[in-house]
Amino acid sequence: IRNGDFMIPIIDEYMCIGCGKCIEVCPPQALILTNERAHLREEFCEECGFCAPECPVNAIIIPFPLSTD
């Protein structure tokens, strides 16, 4: 996470099973498989959040910013 305003996905590499489902739904192709695990190239991430619900083992979380209200 760059700062509290961004929703960059966090991938738990130990939970990832390397199925590639997250990669298939990533519009900017920010996710890649390395050593049979998903890795995020943050510079390409558009913070769309499509990847997290596709993960069958919940290895991807999206840290939603906290409200400052």
mmCIF file with all atom_site columns, N, CA and C in Angstrom:
data_model
loop_
_atom_site.group_PDB
_atom_site.id
_atom_site.type_symbol
_atom_site.label_atom_id
_atom_site.label_alt_id
_atom_site.label_comp_id
_atom_site.label_asym_id
_atom_site.label_entity_id
_atom_site.label_seq_id
_atom_site.pdbx_PDB_ins_code
_atom_site.Cartn_x
_atom_site.Cartn_y
_atom_site.Cartn_z
_atom_site.occupancy
_atom_site.B_iso_or_equiv
_atom_site.pdbx_formal_charge
_atom_site.auth_seq_id
_atom_site.auth_comp_id
_atom_site.auth_asym_id
_atom_site.auth_atom_id
_atom_site.pdbx_PDB_model_num
ATOM 1   N N  . ILE A 1 1  ? 0.857   -1.172  0.000   1.00 0.00 ? 1  ILE A N  1
ATOM 2   C CA . ILE A 1 1  ? 0.000   0.000   0.000   1.00 0.00 ? 1  ILE A CA 1
ATOM 3   C C  . ILE A 1 1  ? 0.898   1.229   0.000   1.00 0.00 ? 1  ILE A C  1
ATOM 4   N N  . ARG A 1 2  ? 0.690   2.112   -0.938  1.00 0.00 ? 2  ARG A N  1
ATOM 5   C CA . ARG A 1 2  ? 1.519   3.319   -1.021  1.00 0.00 ? 2  ARG A CA 1
ATOM 6   C C  . ARG A 1 2  ? 1.190   4.291   0.095   1.00 0.00 ? 2  ARG A C  1
ATOM 7   N N  . ASN A 1 3  ? -0.099  4.534   0.293   1.00 0.00 ? 3  ASN A N  1
ATOM 8   C CA . ASN A 1 3  ? -0.554  5.309   1.444   1.00 0.00 ? 3  ASN A CA 1
ATOM 9   C C  . ASN A 1 3  ? -1.995  4.915   1.707   1.00 0.00 ? 3  ASN A C  1
ATOM 10  N N  . GLY A 1 4  ? -2.656  5.532   2.667   1.00 0.00 ? 4  GLY A N  1
ATOM 11  C CA . GLY A 1 4  ? -3.996  5.142   3.050   1.00 0.00 ? 4  GLY A CA 1
ATOM 12  C C  . GLY A 1 4  ? -5.061  5.385   1.998   1.00 0.00 ? 4  GLY A C  1
ATOM 13  N N  . ASP A 1 5  ? -4.737  6.084   0.914   1.00 0.00 ? 5  ASP A N  1
ATOM 14  C CA . ASP A 1 5  ? -5.729  6.421   -0.099  1.00 0.00 ? 5  ASP A CA 1
ATOM 15  C C  . ASP A 1 5  ? -5.806  5.408   -1.226  1.00 0.00 ? 5  ASP A C  1
ATOM 16  N N  . PHE A 1 6  ? -4.940  4.420   -1.258  1.00 0.00 ? 6  PHE A N  1
ATOM 17  C CA . PHE A 1 6  ? -4.894  3.482   -2.369  1.00 0.00 ? 6  PHE A CA 1
ATOM 18  C C  . PHE A 1 6  ? -5.395  2.103   -1.971  1.00 0.00 ? 6  PHE A C  1
ATOM 19  N N  . MET A 1 7  ? -5.945  1.388   -2.945  1.00 0.00 ? 7  MET A N  1
ATOM 20  C CA . MET A 1 7  ? -6.468  0.050   -2.712  1.00 0.00 ? 7  MET A CA 1
ATOM 21  C C  . MET A 1 7  ? -5.703  -0.956  -3.566  1.00 0.00 ? 7  MET A C  1
ATOM 22  N N  . ILE A 1 8  ? -4.399  -0.998  -3.380  1.00 0.00 ? 8  ILE A N  1
ATOM 23  C CA . ILE A 1 8  ? -3.542  -1.928  -4.104  1.00 0.00 ? 8  ILE A CA 1
ATOM 24  C C  . ILE A 1 8  ? -3.724  -3.323  -3.501  1.00 0.00 ? 8  ILE A C  1
ATOM 25  N N  . PRO A 1 9  ? -4.010  -4.332  -4.331  1.00 0.00 ? 9  PRO A N  1
ATOM 26  C CA . PRO A 1 9  ? -4.187  -5.689  -3.796  1.00 0.00 ? 9  PRO A CA 1
ATOM 27  C C  . PRO A 1 9  ? -2.938  -6.200  -3.071  1.00 0.00 ? 9  PRO A C  1
ATOM 28  N N  . ILE A 1 10 ? -3.182  -6.976  -2.044  1.00 0.00 ? 10 ILE A N  1
ATOM 29  C CA . ILE A 1 10 ? -2.107  -7.633  -1.307  1.00 0.00 ? 10 ILE A CA 1
ATOM 30  C C  . ILE A 1 10 ? -2.256  -9.135  -1.544  1.00 0.00 ? 10 ILE A C  1
ATOM 31  N N  . ILE A 1 11 ? -1.194  -9.768  -2.015  1.00 0.00 ? 11 ILE A N  1
ATOM 32  C CA . ILE A 1 11 ? -1.229  -11.198 -2.322  1.00 0.00 ? 11 ILE A CA 1
ATOM 33  C C  . ILE A 1 11 ? -0.439  -11.967 -1.276  1.00 0.00 ? 11 ILE A C  1
ATOM 34  N N  . ASP A 1 12 ? -1.082  -12.921 -0.662  1.00 0.00 ? 12 ASP A N  1
ATOM 35  C CA . ASP A 1 12 ? -0.409  -13.807 0.280   1.00 0.00 ? 12 ASP A CA 1
ATOM 36  C C  . ASP A 1 12 ? 0.225   -14.930 -0.539  1.00 0.00 ? 12 ASP A C  1
ATOM 37  N N  . GLU A 1 13 ? 1.513   -14.837 -0.766  1.00 0.00 ? 13 GLU A N  1
ATOM 38  C CA . GLU A 1 13 ? 2.214   -15.788 -1.621  1.00 0.00 ? 13 GLU A CA 1
ATOM 39  C C  . GLU A 1 13 ? 2.202   -17.204 -1.061  1.00 0.00 ? 13 GLU A C  1
ATOM 40  N N  . TYR A 1 14 ? 2.038   -17.350 0.244   1.00 0.00 ? 14 TYR A N  1
ATOM 41  C CA . TYR A 1 14 ? 2.000   -18.685 0.841   1.00 0.00 ? 14 TYR A CA 1
ATOM 42  C C  . TYR A 1 14 ? 0.658   -19.367 0.589   1.00 0.00 ? 14 TYR A C  1
ATOM 43  N N  . MET A 1 15 ? -0.401  -18.572 0.469   1.00 0.00 ? 15 MET A N  1
ATOM 44  C CA . MET A 1 15 ? -1.727  -19.131 0.207   1.00 0.00 ? 15 MET A CA 1
ATOM 45  C C  . MET A 1 15 ? -1.976  -19.352 -1.280  1.00 0.00 ? 15 MET A C  1
ATOM 46  N N  . CYS A 1 16 ? -1.328  -18.579 -2.127  1.00 0.00 ? 16 CYS A N  1
ATOM 47  C CA . CYS A 1 16 ? -1.543  -18.648 -3.576  1.00 0.00 ? 16 CYS A CA 1
ATOM 48  C C  . CYS A 1 16 ? -1.221  -20.052 -4.099  1.00 0.00 ? 16 CYS A C  1
ATOM 49  N N  . ILE A 1 17 ? -2.139  -20.587 -4.918  1.00 0.00 ? 17 ILE A N  1
ATOM 50  C CA . ILE A 1 17 ? -1.927  -21.916 -5.494  1.00 0.00 ? 17 ILE A CA 1
ATOM 51  C C  . ILE A 1 17 ? -1.505  -21.839 -6.963  1.00 0.00 ? 17 ILE A C  1
ATOM 52  N N  . GLY A 1 18 ? -1.337  -20.630 -7.477  1.00 0.00 ? 18 GLY A N  1
ATOM 53  C CA . GLY A 1 18 ? -0.846  -20.460 -8.846  1.00 0.00 ? 18 GLY A CA 1
ATOM 54  C C  . GLY A 1 18 ? -1.833  -20.844 -9.932  1.00 0.00 ? 18 GLY A C  1
ATOM 55  N N  . CYS A 1 19 ? -3.127  -20.741 -9.651  1.00 0.00 ? 19 CYS A N  1
ATOM 56  C CA . CYS A 1 19 ? -4.139  -21.159 -10.632 1.00 0.00 ? 19 CYS A CA 1
ATOM 57  C C  . CYS A 1 19 ? -4.261  -20.183 -11.798 1.00 0.00 ? 19 CYS A C  1
ATOM 58  N N  . GLY A 1 20 ? -3.903  -18.913 -11.589 1.00 0.00 ? 20 GLY A N  1
ATOM 59  C CA . GLY A 1 20 ? -3.946  -17.923 -12.661 1.00 0.00 ? 20 GLY A CA 1
ATOM 60  C C  . GLY A 1 20 ? -5.289  -17.268 -12.900 1.00 0.00 ? 20 GLY A C  1
ATOM 61  N N  . LYS A 1 21 ? -6.293  -17.570 -12.091 1.00 0.00 ? 21 LYS A N  1
ATOM 62  C CA . LYS A 1 21 ? -7.614  -16.967 -12.291 1.00 0.00 ? 21 LYS A CA 1
ATOM 63  C C  . LYS A 1 21 ? -7.578  -15.457 -12.119 1.00 0.00 ? 21 LYS A C  1
ATOM 64  N N  . CYS A 1 22 ? -6.779  -14.962 -11.215 1.00 0.00 ? 22 CYS A N  1
ATOM 65  C CA . CYS A 1 22 ? -6.661  -13.510 -11.009 1.00 0.00 ? 22 CYS A CA 1
ATOM 66  C C  . CYS A 1 22 ? -6.043  -12.845 -12.231 1.00 0.00 ? 22 CYS A C  1
ATOM 67  N N  . ILE A 1 23 ? -5.103  -13.526 -12.839 1.00 0.00 ? 23 ILE A N  1
ATOM 68  C CA . ILE A 1 23 ? -4.412  -12.981 -14.016 1.00 0.00 ? 23 ILE A CA 1
ATOM 69  C C  . ILE A 1 23 ? -5.381  -12.845 -15.185 1.00 0.00 ? 23 ILE A C  1
ATOM 70  N N  . GLU A 1 24 ? -6.284  -13.802 -15.324 1.00 0.00 ? 24 GLU A N  1
ATOM 71  C CA . GLU A 1 24 ? -7.248  -13.793 -16.423 1.00 0.00 ? 24 GLU A CA 1
ATOM 72  C C  . GLU A 1 24 ? -8.184  -12.593 -16.381 1.00 0.00 ? 24 GLU A C  1
ATOM 73  N N  . VAL A 1 25 ? -8.488  -12.073 -15.185 1.00 0.00 ? 25 VAL A N  1
ATOM 74  C CA . VAL A 1 25 ? -9.449  -10.976 -15.066 1.00 0.00 ? 25 VAL A CA 1
ATOM 75  C C  . VAL A 1 25 ? -8.809  -9.612  -14.859 1.00 0.00 ? 25 VAL A C  1
ATOM 76  N N  . CYS A 1 26 ? -7.496  -9.540  -14.865 1.00 0.00 ? 26 CYS A N  1
ATOM 77  C CA . CYS A 1 26 ? -6.789  -8.277  -14.620 1.00 0.00 ? 26 CYS A CA 1
ATOM 78  C C  . CYS A 1 26 ? -6.682  -7.476  -15.927 1.00 0.00 ? 26 CYS A C  1
ATOM 79  N N  . PRO A 1 27 ? -7.473  -6.381  -16.081 1.00 0.00 ? 27 PRO A N  1
ATOM 80  C CA . PRO A 1 27 ? -7.466  -5.629  -17.336 1.00 0.00 ? 27 PRO A CA 1
ATOM 81  C C  . PRO A 1 27 ? -6.085  -5.106  -17.754 1.00 0.00 ? 27 PRO A C  1
ATOM 82  N N  . PRO A 1 28 ? -5.298  -4.518  -16.837 1.00 0.00 ? 28 PRO A N  1
ATOM 83  C CA . PRO A 1 28 ? -4.008  -3.988  -17.285 1.00 0.00 ? 28 PRO A CA 1
ATOM 84  C C  . PRO A 1 28 ? -2.872  -5.013  -17.262 1.00 0.00 ? 28 PRO A C  1
ATOM 85  N N  . GLN A 1 29 ? -3.186  -6.275  -16.967 1.00 0.00 ? 29 GLN A N  1
ATOM 86  C CA . GLN A 1 29 ? -2.187  -7.339  -16.870 1.00 0.00 ? 29 GLN A CA 1
ATOM 87  C C  . GLN A 1 29 ? -1.098  -7.009  -15.848 1.00 0.00 ? 29 GLN A C  1
ATOM 88  N N  . ALA A 1 30 ? -1.553  -6.521  -14.699 1.00 0.00 ? 30 ALA A N  1
ATOM 89  C CA . ALA A 1 30 ? -0.627  -6.165  -13.625 1.00 0.00 ? 30 ALA A CA 1
ATOM 90  C C  . ALA A 1 30 ? -0.176  -7.381  -12.826 1.00 0.00 ? 30 ALA A C  1
ATOM 91  N N  . LEU A 1 31 ? -0.915  -8.485  -12.956 1.00 0.00 ? 31 LEU A N  1
ATOM 92  C CA . LEU A 1 31 ? -0.568  -9.709  -12.242 1.00 0.00 ? 31 LEU A CA 1
ATOM 93  C C  . LEU A 1 31 ? 0.159   -10.670 -13.169 1.00 0.00 ? 31 LEU A C  1
ATOM 94  N N  . ILE A 1 32 ? 1.199   -11.286 -12.634 1.00 0.00 ? 32 ILE A N  1
ATOM 95  C CA . ILE A 1 32 ? 1.971   -12.276 -13.387 1.00 0.00 ? 32 ILE A CA 1
ATOM 96  C C  . ILE A 1 32 ? 2.249   -13.471 -12.480 1.00 0.00 ? 32 ILE A C  1
ATOM 97  N N  . LEU A 1 33 ? 2.529   -14.611 -13.084 1.00 0.00 ? 33 LEU A N  1
ATOM 98  C CA . LEU A 1 33 ? 2.937   -15.785 -12.311 1.00 0.00 ? 33 LEU A CA 1
ATOM 99  C C  . LEU A 1 33 ? 4.452   -15.873 -12.304 1.00 0.00 ? 33 LEU A C  1
ATOM 100 N N  . THR A 1 34 ? 5.006   -15.957 -11.114 1.00 0.00 ? 34 THR A N  1
ATOM 101 C CA . THR A 1 34 ? 6.439   -16.137 -10.936 1.00 0.00 ? 34 THR A CA 1
ATOM 102 C C  . THR A 1 34 ? 6.626   -17.249 -9.915  1.00 0.00 ? 34 THR A C  1
ATOM 103 N N  . ASN A 1 35 ? 7.400   -18.266 -10.274 1.00 0.00 ? 35 ASN A N  1
ATOM 104 C CA . ASN A 1 35 ? 7.601   -19.412 -9.379  1.00 0.00 ? 35 ASN A CA 1
ATOM 105 C C  . ASN A 1 35 ? 6.268   -20.006 -8.925  1.00 0.00 ? 35 ASN A C  1
ATOM 106 N N  . GLU A 1 36 ? 5.324   -20.083 -9.864  1.00 0.00 ? 36 GLU A N  1
ATOM 107 C CA . GLU A 1 36 ? 4.005   -20.661 -9.623  1.00 0.00 ? 36 GLU A CA 1
ATOM 108 C C  . GLU A 1 36 ? 3.199   -19.921 -8.571  1.00 0.00 ? 36 GLU A C  1
ATOM 109 N N  . ARG A 1 37 ? 3.433   -18.624 -8.433  1.00 0.00 ? 37 ARG A N  1
ATOM 110 C CA . ARG A 1 37 ? 2.694   -17.775 -7.506  1.00 0.00 ? 37 ARG A CA 1
ATOM 111 C C  . ARG A 1 37 ? 2.372   -16.462 -8.208  1.00 0.00 ? 37 ARG A C  1
ATOM 112 N N  . ALA A 1 38 ? 1.211   -15.888 -7.866  1.00 0.00 ? 38 ALA A N  1
ATOM 113 C CA . ALA A 1 38 ? 0.827   -14.597 -8.439  1.00 0.00 ? 38 ALA A CA 1
ATOM 114 C C  . ALA A 1 38 ? 1.642   -13.485 -7.799  1.00 0.00 ? 38 ALA A C  1
ATOM 115 N N  . HIS A 1 39 ? 2.071   -12.569 -8.629  1.00 0.00 ? 39 HIS A N  1
ATOM 116 C CA . HIS A 1 39 ? 2.799   -11.394 -8.165  1.00 0.00 ? 39 HIS A CA 1
ATOM 117 C C  . HIS A 1 39 ? 2.193   -10.172 -8.826  1.00 0.00 ? 39 HIS A C  1
ATOM 118 N N  . LEU A 1 40 ? 2.136   -9.078  -8.093  1.00 0.00 ? 40 LEU A N  1
ATOM 119 C CA . LEU A 1 40 ? 1.557   -7.840  -8.589  1.00 0.00 ? 40 LEU A CA 1
ATOM 120 C C  . LEU A 1 40 ? 2.650   -6.877  -9.020  1.00 0.00 ? 40 LEU A C  1
ATOM 121 N N  . ARG A 1 41 ? 2.496   -6.345  -10.225 1.00 0.00 ? 41 ARG A N  1
ATOM 122 C CA . ARG A 1 41 ? 3.363   -5.259  -10.686 1.00 0.00 ? 41 ARG A CA 1
ATOM 123 C C  . ARG A 1 41 ? 2.581   -3.970  -10.422 1.00 0.00 ? 41 ARG A C  1
ATOM 124 N N  . GLU A 1 42 ? 2.839   -3.353  -9.264  1.00 0.00 ? 42 GLU A N  1
ATOM 125 C CA . GLU A 1 42 ? 2.057   -2.204  -8.806  1.00 0.00 ? 42 GLU A CA 1
ATOM 126 C C  . GLU A 1 42 ? 1.980   -1.072  -9.817  1.00 0.00 ? 42 GLU A C  1
ATOM 127 N N  . GLU A 1 43 ? 3.028   -0.893  -10.592 1.00 0.00 ? 43 GLU A N  1
ATOM 128 C CA . GLU A 1 43 ? 3.031   0.225   -11.540 1.00 0.00 ? 43 GLU A CA 1
ATOM 129 C C  . GLU A 1 43 ? 1.973   0.076   -12.630 1.00 0.00 ? 43 GLU A C  1
ATOM 130 N N  . PHE A 1 44 ? 1.440   -1.137  -12.808 1.00 0.00 ? 44 PHE A N  1
ATOM 131 C CA . PHE A 1 44 ? 0.400   -1.373  -13.808 1.00 0.00 ? 44 PHE A CA 1
ATOM 132 C C  . PHE A 1 44 ? -0.997  -1.496  -13.198 1.00 0.00 ? 44 PHE A C  1
ATOM 133 N N  . CYS A 1 45 ? -1.080  -1.638  -11.888 1.00 0.00 ? 45 CYS A N  1
ATOM 134 C CA . CYS A 1 45 ? -2.361  -1.866  -11.208 1.00 0.00 ? 45 CYS A CA 1
ATOM 135 C C  . CYS A 1 45 ? -3.265  -0.637  -11.320 1.00 0.00 ? 45 CYS A C  1
ATOM 136 N N  . GLU A 1 46 ? -4.523  -0.884  -11.704 1.00 0.00 ? 46 GLU A N  1
ATOM 137 C CA . GLU A 1 46 ? -5.524  0.177   -11.809 1.00 0.00 ? 46 GLU A CA 1
ATOM 138 C C  . GLU A 1 46 ? -6.477  0.178   -10.618 1.00 0.00 ? 46 GLU A C  1
ATOM 139 N N  . GLU A 1 47 ? -6.205  -0.663  -9.637  1.00 0.00 ? 47 GLU A N  1
ATOM 140 C CA . GLU A 1 47 ? -6.995  -0.739  -8.408  1.00 0.00 ? 47 GLU A CA 1
ATOM 141 C C  . GLU A 1 47 ? -8.466  -1.047  -8.674  1.00 0.00 ? 47 GLU A C  1
ATOM 142 N N  . CYS A 1 48 ? -8.731  -1.888  -9.671  1.00 0.00 ? 48 CYS A N  1
ATOM 143 C CA . CYS A 1 48 ? -10.115 -2.218  -10.025 1.00 0.00 ? 48 CYS A CA 1
ATOM 144 C C  . CYS A 1 48 ? -10.731 -3.223  -9.058  1.00 0.00 ? 48 CYS A C  1
ATOM 145 N N  . GLY A 1 49 ? -9.895  -4.074  -8.442  1.00 0.00 ? 49 GLY A N  1
ATOM 146 C CA . GLY A 1 49 ? -10.389 -5.046  -7.484  1.00 0.00 ? 49 GLY A CA 1
ATOM 147 C C  . GLY A 1 49 ? -10.976 -6.305  -8.095  1.00 0.00 ? 49 GLY A C  1
ATOM 148 N N  . PHE A 1 50 ? -10.846 -6.495  -9.399  1.00 0.00 ? 50 PHE A N  1
ATOM 149 C CA . PHE A 1 50 ? -11.397 -7.684  -10.057 1.00 0.00 ? 50 PHE A CA 1
ATOM 150 C C  . PHE A 1 50 ? -10.702 -8.965  -9.609  1.00 0.00 ? 50 PHE A C  1
ATOM 151 N N  . CYS A 1 51 ? -9.446  -8.875  -9.225  1.00 0.00 ? 51 CYS A N  1
ATOM 152 C CA . CYS A 1 51 ? -8.645  -10.059 -8.924  1.00 0.00 ? 51 CYS A CA 1
ATOM 153 C C  . CYS A 1 51 ? -9.078  -10.783 -7.648  1.00 0.00 ? 51 CYS A C  1
ATOM 154 N N  . ALA A 1 52 ? -9.356  -10.048 -6.600  1.00 0.00 ? 52 ALA A N  1
ATOM 155 C CA . ALA A 1 52 ? -9.621  -10.659 -5.296  1.00 0.00 ? 52 ALA A CA 1
ATOM 156 C C  . ALA A 1 52 ? -10.789 -11.642 -5.294  1.00 0.00 ? 52 ALA A C  1
ATOM 157 N N  . PRO A 1 53 ? -11.951 -11.292 -5.856  1.00 0.00 ? 53 PRO A N  1
ATOM 158 C CA . PRO A 1 53 ? -13.056 -12.266 -5.800  1.00 0.00 ? 53 PRO A CA 1
ATOM 159 C C  . PRO A 1 53 ? -12.832 -13.509 -6.657  1.00 0.00 ? 53 PRO A C  1
ATOM 160 N N  . GLU A 1 54 ? -11.887 -13.460 -7.586  1.00 0.00 ? 54 GLU A N  1
ATOM 161 C CA . GLU A 1 54 ? -11.613 -14.619 -8.440  1.00 0.00 ? 54 GLU A CA 1
ATOM 162 C C  . GLU A 1 54 ? -10.720 -15.656 -7.770  1.00 0.00 ? 54 GLU A C  1
ATOM 163 N N  . CYS A 1 55 ? -10.031 -15.265 -6.719  1.00 0.00 ? 55 CYS A N  1
ATOM 164 C CA . CYS A 1 55 ? -9.096  -16.186 -6.063  1.00 0.00 ? 55 CYS A CA 1
ATOM 165 C C  . CYS A 1 55 ? -9.852  -17.255 -5.275  1.00 0.00 ? 55 CYS A C  1
ATOM 166 N N  . PRO A 1 56 ? -9.675  -18.536 -5.645  1.00 0.00 ? 56 PRO A N  1
ATOM 167 C CA . PRO A 1 56 ? -10.418 -19.599 -4.964  1.00 0.00 ? 56 PRO A CA 1
ATOM 168 C C  . PRO A 1 56 ? -9.944  -19.879 -3.539  1.00 0.00 ? 56 PRO A C  1
ATOM 169 N N  . VAL A 1 57 ? -8.771  -19.366 -3.170  1.00 0.00 ? 57 VAL A N  1
ATOM 170 C CA . VAL A 1 57 ? -8.257  -19.617 -1.818  1.00 0.00 ? 57 VAL A CA 1
ATOM 171 C C  . VAL A 1 57 ? -8.136  -18.331 -0.996  1.00 0.00 ? 57 VAL A C  1
ATOM 172 N N  . ASN A 1 58 ? -8.719  -17.249 -1.508  1.00 0.00 ? 58 ASN A N  1
ATOM 173 C CA . ASN A 1 58 ? -8.708  -15.951 -0.808  1.00 0.00 ? 58 ASN A CA 1
ATOM 174 C C  . ASN A 1 58 ? -7.301  -15.472 -0.464  1.00 0.00 ? 58 ASN A C  1
ATOM 175 N N  . ALA A 1 59 ? -6.383  -15.655 -1.402  1.00 0.00 ? 59 ALA A N  1
ATOM 176 C CA . ALA A 1 59 ? -5.002  -15.214 -1.185  1.00 0.00 ? 59 ALA A CA 1
ATOM 177 C C  . ALA A 1 59 ? -4.807  -13.735 -1.522  1.00 0.00 ? 59 ALA A C  1
ATOM 178 N N  . ILE A 1 60 ? -5.845  -13.096 -2.067  1.00 0.00 ? 60 ILE A N  1
ATOM 179 C CA . ILE A 1 60 ? -5.754  -11.680 -2.443  1.00 0.00 ? 60 ILE A CA 1
ATOM 180 C C  . ILE A 1 60 ? -6.755  -10.887 -1.631  1.00 0.00 ? 60 ILE A C  1
ATOM 181 N N  . ILE A 1 61 ? -6.263  -9.846  -0.979  1.00 0.00 ? 61 ILE A N  1
ATOM 182 C CA . ILE A 1 61 ? -7.165  -8.941  -0.267  1.00 0.00 ? 61 ILE A CA 1
ATOM 183 C C  . ILE A 1 61 ? -6.980  -7.535  -0.815  1.00 0.00 ? 61 ILE A C  1
ATOM 184 N N  . ILE A 1 62 ? -8.056  -6.769  -0.744  1.00 0.00 ? 62 ILE A N  1
ATOM 185 C CA . ILE A 1 62 ? -8.015  -5.373  -1.159  1.00 0.00 ? 62 ILE A CA 1
ATOM 186 C C  . ILE A 1 62 ? -8.163  -4.546  0.116   1.00 0.00 ? 62 ILE A C  1
ATOM 187 N N  . PRO A 1 63 ? -7.136  -3.795  0.496   1.00 0.00 ? 63 PRO A N  1
ATOM 188 C CA . PRO A 1 63 ? -7.224  -2.980  1.713   1.00 0.00 ? 63 PRO A CA 1
ATOM 189 C C  . PRO A 1 63 ? -7.985  -1.685  1.438   1.00 0.00 ? 63 PRO A C  1
ATOM 190 N N  . PHE A 1 64 ? -9.244  -1.658  1.811   1.00 0.00 ? 64 PHE A N  1
ATOM 191 C CA . PHE A 1 64 ? -10.046 -0.462  1.586   1.00 0.00 ? 64 PHE A CA 1
ATOM 192 C C  . PHE A 1 64 ? -9.606  0.636   2.546   1.00 0.00 ? 64 PHE A C  1
ATOM 193 N N  . PRO A 1 65 ? -9.511  1.880   2.031   1.00 0.00 ? 65 PRO A N  1
ATOM 194 C CA . PRO A 1 65 ? -9.079  2.987   2.907   1.00 0.00 ? 65 PRO A CA 1
ATOM 195 C C  . PRO A 1 65 ? -10.099 3.229   4.013   1.00 0.00 ? 65 PRO A C  1
ATOM 196 N N  . LEU A 1 66 ? -9.610  3.640   5.146   1.00 0.00 ? 66 LEU A N  1
ATOM 197 C CA . LEU A 1 66 ? -10.480 3.951   6.264   1.00 0.00 ? 66 LEU A CA 1
ATOM 198 C C  . LEU A 1 66 ? -11.118 5.312   6.042   1.00 0.00 ? 66 LEU A C  1
ATOM 199 N N  . SER A 1 67 ? -12.350 5.431   6.435   1.00 0.00 ? 67 SER A N  1
ATOM 200 C CA . SER A 1 67 ? -13.053 6.706   6.325   1.00 0.00 ? 67 SER A CA 1
ATOM 201 C C  . SER A 1 67 ? -12.498 7.684   7.355   1.00 0.00 ? 67 SER A C  1
ATOM 202 N N  . THR A 1 68 ? -12.372 8.928   6.961   1.00 0.00 ? 68 THR A N  1
ATOM 203 C CA . THR A 1 68 ? -11.867 9.959   7.885   1.00 0.00 ? 68 THR A CA 1
ATOM 204 C C  . THR A 1 68 ? -12.991 10.860  8.339   1.00 0.00 ? 68 THR A C  1
ATOM 205 N N  . ASP A 1 69 ? -14.233 10.425  8.163   1.00 0.00 ? 69 ASP A N  1
ATOM 206 C CA . ASP A 1 69 ? -15.392 11.235  8.564   1.00 0.00 ? 69 ASP A CA 1
ATOM 207 C C  . ASP A 1 69 ? -15.504 11.330  10.054  1.00 0.00 ? 69 ASP A C  1
#
